[in-house]
Coordinates of C-alpha atoms and ligand atoms in Angstrom, one line a residue:
M6 CA -13.1 -9.5 -34.7
A7 CA -9.5 -8.9 -33.8
K8 CA -8.9 -8.7 -30.1
L9 CA -7.5 -5.5 -28.5
R10 CA -3.8 -6.0 -27.8
V11 CA -3.1 -5.0 -24.2
G12 CA 0.2 -4.3 -22.3
V13 CA 0.2 -4.4 -18.5
L14 CA 2.7 -2.6 -16.4
I15 CA 3.4 -4.0 -12.9
S16 CA 5.7 -3.6 -10.0
G17 CA 4.5 -6.1 -7.5
R18 CA 1.9 -8.7 -6.4
G19 CA -0.1 -8.6 -9.6
S20 CA -3.6 -9.5 -8.3
N21 CA -5.2 -7.0 -10.7
L22 CA -3.0 -8.4 -13.5
Q23 CA -4.4 -11.8 -12.5
A24 CA -8.0 -10.6 -12.8
L25 CA -7.2 -9.3 -16.3
L26 CA -5.5 -12.5 -17.2
D27 CA -8.4 -14.5 -16.0
A28 CA -10.8 -12.4 -18.0
C29 CA -8.7 -12.8 -21.1
A30 CA -8.6 -16.6 -20.6
D31 CA -12.2 -16.6 -21.9
K32 CA -12.1 -17.1 -25.6
A33 CA -15.0 -14.8 -26.0
F34 CA -13.2 -11.9 -24.2
P35 CA -12.5 -9.1 -26.7
A36 CA -8.9 -8.3 -25.4
E37 CA -5.7 -10.2 -25.1
I38 CA -2.6 -9.4 -23.0
V39 CA 0.4 -9.6 -25.3
L40 CA 3.0 -8.2 -22.9
V41 CA 3.6 -7.7 -19.2
V42 CA 6.4 -5.3 -18.2
S43 CA 7.8 -5.1 -14.7
N44 CA 10.3 -2.7 -13.3
R45 CA 11.1 -5.1 -10.5
S46 CA 12.7 -8.5 -11.0
D47 CA 11.0 -9.8 -7.8
A48 CA 7.5 -8.8 -8.8
P49 CA 5.3 -11.9 -8.1
G50 CA 3.1 -10.7 -11.0
L51 CA 5.8 -11.8 -13.4
D52 CA 5.1 -15.5 -12.5
R53 CA 1.4 -15.0 -12.9
A54 CA 2.0 -13.8 -16.5
R55 CA 4.4 -16.7 -17.2
R56 CA 1.9 -19.2 -15.9
A57 CA -0.7 -17.7 -18.3
G58 CA 1.8 -18.0 -21.1
V59 CA 2.1 -14.3 -21.6
P60 CA 5.4 -12.8 -22.6
T61 CA 7.1 -10.8 -19.9
R62 CA 9.9 -8.2 -19.9
L63 CA 11.9 -6.8 -17.0
L64 CA 12.9 -3.2 -17.3
D65 CA 14.9 -2.0 -14.3
H66 CA 14.4 1.7 -13.9
K67 CA 17.7 1.9 -12.0
S68 CA 19.6 1.1 -15.1
F69 CA 18.3 4.2 -17.0
P70 CA 19.8 7.6 -16.5
T71 CA 16.4 9.4 -16.5
R72 CA 12.7 8.8 -16.1
E73 CA 12.3 9.8 -19.7
A74 CA 14.8 7.3 -20.9
F75 CA 13.1 4.5 -19.0
D76 CA 9.7 5.5 -20.3
L77 CA 11.0 5.6 -23.9
A78 CA 12.3 2.1 -23.5
M79 CA 8.9 1.0 -22.2
T80 CA 7.2 2.6 -25.2
A81 CA 9.6 0.8 -27.5
L82 CA 8.8 -2.6 -25.9
L83 CA 5.1 -1.9 -26.0
H84 CA 5.2 -0.8 -29.7
T85 CA 7.3 -3.9 -30.6
A86 CA 4.6 -6.1 -29.1
G87 CA 1.9 -4.2 -31.0
V88 CA 0.2 -3.0 -27.9
E89 CA -2.8 -0.8 -28.4
L90 CA -3.9 -0.2 -24.8
V91 CA -1.7 0.0 -21.7
C92 CA -3.1 -1.0 -18.3
L93 CA -1.3 0.1 -15.1
A94 CA -1.7 -2.6 -12.4
G95 CA 0.2 -1.6 -9.3
F96 CA 2.9 0.0 -11.3
M97 CA 4.8 2.1 -8.7
R98 CA 6.6 4.6 -11.0
L99 CA 5.5 8.1 -11.9
L100 CA 5.2 8.4 -15.7
S101 CA 6.8 11.2 -17.7
D102 CA 4.6 13.7 -19.5
D103 CA 6.0 12.3 -22.8
F104 CA 4.9 8.8 -22.0
V105 CA 1.4 9.9 -20.9
E106 CA 1.1 12.0 -24.1
A107 CA 2.3 9.1 -26.3
W108 CA -0.5 6.9 -24.9
K109 CA -3.2 9.5 -24.5
D110 CA -6.6 7.9 -24.2
R111 CA -4.9 4.5 -24.4
L112 CA -3.5 4.3 -20.9
I113 CA -5.7 3.4 -17.9
N114 CA -5.0 2.8 -14.2
I115 CA -6.8 1.3 -11.2
H116 CA -6.7 3.3 -8.0
P117 CA -7.8 2.1 -4.6
S118 CA -10.2 4.9 -3.7
L119 CA -13.3 6.7 -4.9
L120 CA -11.5 9.5 -6.8
P121 CA -11.2 12.4 -6.4
S122 CA -11.0 11.4 -2.8
F123 CA -7.7 10.1 -1.5
R124 CA -5.3 10.5 -4.4
G125 CA -1.8 9.2 -4.0
M126 CA -0.6 6.6 -1.6
H127 CA -2.0 4.9 1.5
T128 CA -5.6 5.4 0.4
H129 CA -7.1 3.0 3.0
R130 CA -5.3 4.8 5.8
Q131 CA -6.6 8.1 4.3
A132 CA -10.1 6.8 4.2
L133 CA -10.0 5.5 7.8
D134 CA -8.5 8.8 9.0
A135 CA -11.3 10.7 7.2
G136 CA -14.0 8.6 8.8
V137 CA -15.9 7.9 5.6
T138 CA -18.3 5.1 5.7
L139 CA -18.1 4.3 2.0
H140 CA -14.8 3.8 0.2
G141 CA -13.9 2.0 -3.1
C142 CA -11.9 2.0 -6.2
T143 CA -11.7 3.7 -9.6
V144 CA -10.6 2.8 -13.1
H145 CA -9.5 6.0 -14.9
F146 CA -7.6 7.2 -17.8
V147 CA -4.1 8.5 -17.0
T148 CA -3.3 12.1 -17.5
N149 CA -0.4 14.3 -16.4
D150 CA -2.3 15.2 -13.2
L151 CA -1.8 12.2 -10.8
D152 CA -4.9 10.2 -10.1
A153 CA -7.1 12.8 -11.8
G154 CA -7.8 11.6 -15.3
P155 CA -11.3 10.9 -16.7
I156 CA -13.2 8.3 -14.7
L157 CA -14.3 5.1 -16.4
V158 CA -15.9 3.2 -13.6
Q159 CA -16.0 3.1 -9.8
A160 CA -17.1 0.6 -7.2
A161 CA -18.1 1.6 -3.7
V162 CA -17.6 -0.7 -0.7
P163 CA -18.7 -0.1 2.9
V164 CA -16.2 0.8 5.6
H165 CA -17.0 -1.4 8.6
S166 CA -16.5 -0.3 12.2
G167 CA -13.5 -2.2 13.4
D168 CA -11.8 -2.2 9.9
D169 CA -8.1 -1.7 9.8
E170 CA -6.1 -0.9 6.7
A171 CA -5.7 -4.6 5.8
S172 CA -9.4 -5.6 6.1
L173 CA -10.5 -2.5 4.2
A174 CA -7.8 -3.1 1.5
D175 CA -9.1 -6.7 1.1
R176 CA -12.7 -5.5 0.6
V177 CA -11.6 -2.9 -1.9
L178 CA -9.3 -5.3 -3.8
E179 CA -12.2 -7.7 -4.4
A180 CA -14.1 -4.8 -6.1
E181 CA -10.9 -3.8 -8.1
H182 CA -10.8 -7.3 -9.5
R183 CA -14.4 -6.9 -10.7
I184 CA -14.2 -3.4 -12.3
Y185 CA -10.8 -3.6 -14.0
P186 CA -11.8 -6.4 -16.4
L187 CA -15.2 -4.7 -16.9
A188 CA -13.5 -1.5 -18.0
L189 CA -11.1 -3.4 -20.3
R190 CA -14.1 -5.2 -21.9
W191 CA -15.8 -1.9 -22.6
L192 CA -12.7 -0.4 -24.1
A193 CA -12.1 -3.5 -26.3
E194 CA -15.7 -3.4 -27.4
G195 CA -15.2 0.2 -28.6
R196 CA -17.9 1.4 -26.3
V197 CA -15.9 4.1 -24.5
S198 CA -15.6 7.7 -25.5
V199 CA -13.8 10.6 -23.8
A200 CA -14.7 14.2 -24.3
N201 CA -13.9 17.2 -22.1
G202 CA -12.6 15.0 -19.4
R203 CA -15.8 12.9 -19.2
V204 CA -16.2 9.3 -20.1
T205 CA -19.3 7.8 -21.8
V206 CA -19.8 4.1 -21.9
A207 CA -22.3 3.2 -24.6
D208 CA -25.1 0.8 -23.6
A209 CA -23.8 0.4 -20.0
T210 CA -26.4 -0.6 -17.5
Q211 CA -26.9 2.2 -15.0
A212 CA -26.9 1.2 -11.3
L213 CA -30.2 2.2 -9.7
Y214 CA -29.8 1.8 -5.9
P215 CA -27.8 3.8 -3.4
L216 CA -25.3 1.9 -1.2
I217 CA -26.0 3.1 2.3
N218 CA -23.7 2.4 5.2
P219 CA -24.3 1.9 8.1
A220 CA -27.4 0.3 6.7
A221 CA -29.8 0.5 9.6
Ligands
GRF301 C1 -4.0 -2.1 -6.1 O1 -4.6 -1.8 -4.9 C2 -4.2 -1.0 -7.1 O2 -5.4 -0.4 -6.9 C3 -3.0 -0.1 -6.8 O3 -2.0 -0.9 -6.5 C4 -2.4 -2.1 -6.0 C5 -1.8 -3.2 -6.8 O4 -2.1 -4.5 -6.3 N1 -2.8 0.8 -8.0 P1 -1.8 -5.7 -7.3 O5 -0.4 -5.7 -7.6 O6 -2.7 -5.6 -8.5 O7 -2.2 -6.9 -6.5

């Protein structure tokens, strides 16, 4: 069967991009990354893509008069590459309503919190300030409401006493690298449906056990 053609938008480090590239390196994986677009020339993620032999494009938002013009140029690049699904992976630009509408149900993001808790930036700081003992990450569809689109999959991780932002971020990031490729696989296998803001994944194994922290 033809693989799902994926475009990934990045602005920085690209560790989630790397997790997707690693998954796609498996011949049996049902998706392929056909284009990586960065809005920053110094994004280390660009090298990750190049090393994997994936075409990259740099699109500097500062050289466009408006957000809409920048987003239109991105859509043009993605269309030219035959992209069917767009993955945001640390892409640090707000997207215009038109872009989100153009890619409706074909645009996903990974967010470093258990949404709807801790939308926006500095999610690990927010979690530590709130005193939660479980934190995590979410893969969700992107809608016009920031970090509030239909949820595809979440992973919970414990917050340890003594955690700081960095140690918590590391623990969450490991979980991100597991669930982003998982979500991509499900989408590529055509197992995901969205209705009334709710996602259903056909034939997904349901987790049975609670994660309790502190444990005893
Ligand atoms: C990740 O924490 C992701 O959840 C958030 O931005 C960060 C990107 O990290 N959206 P990387 O560039 O994938 O390493």
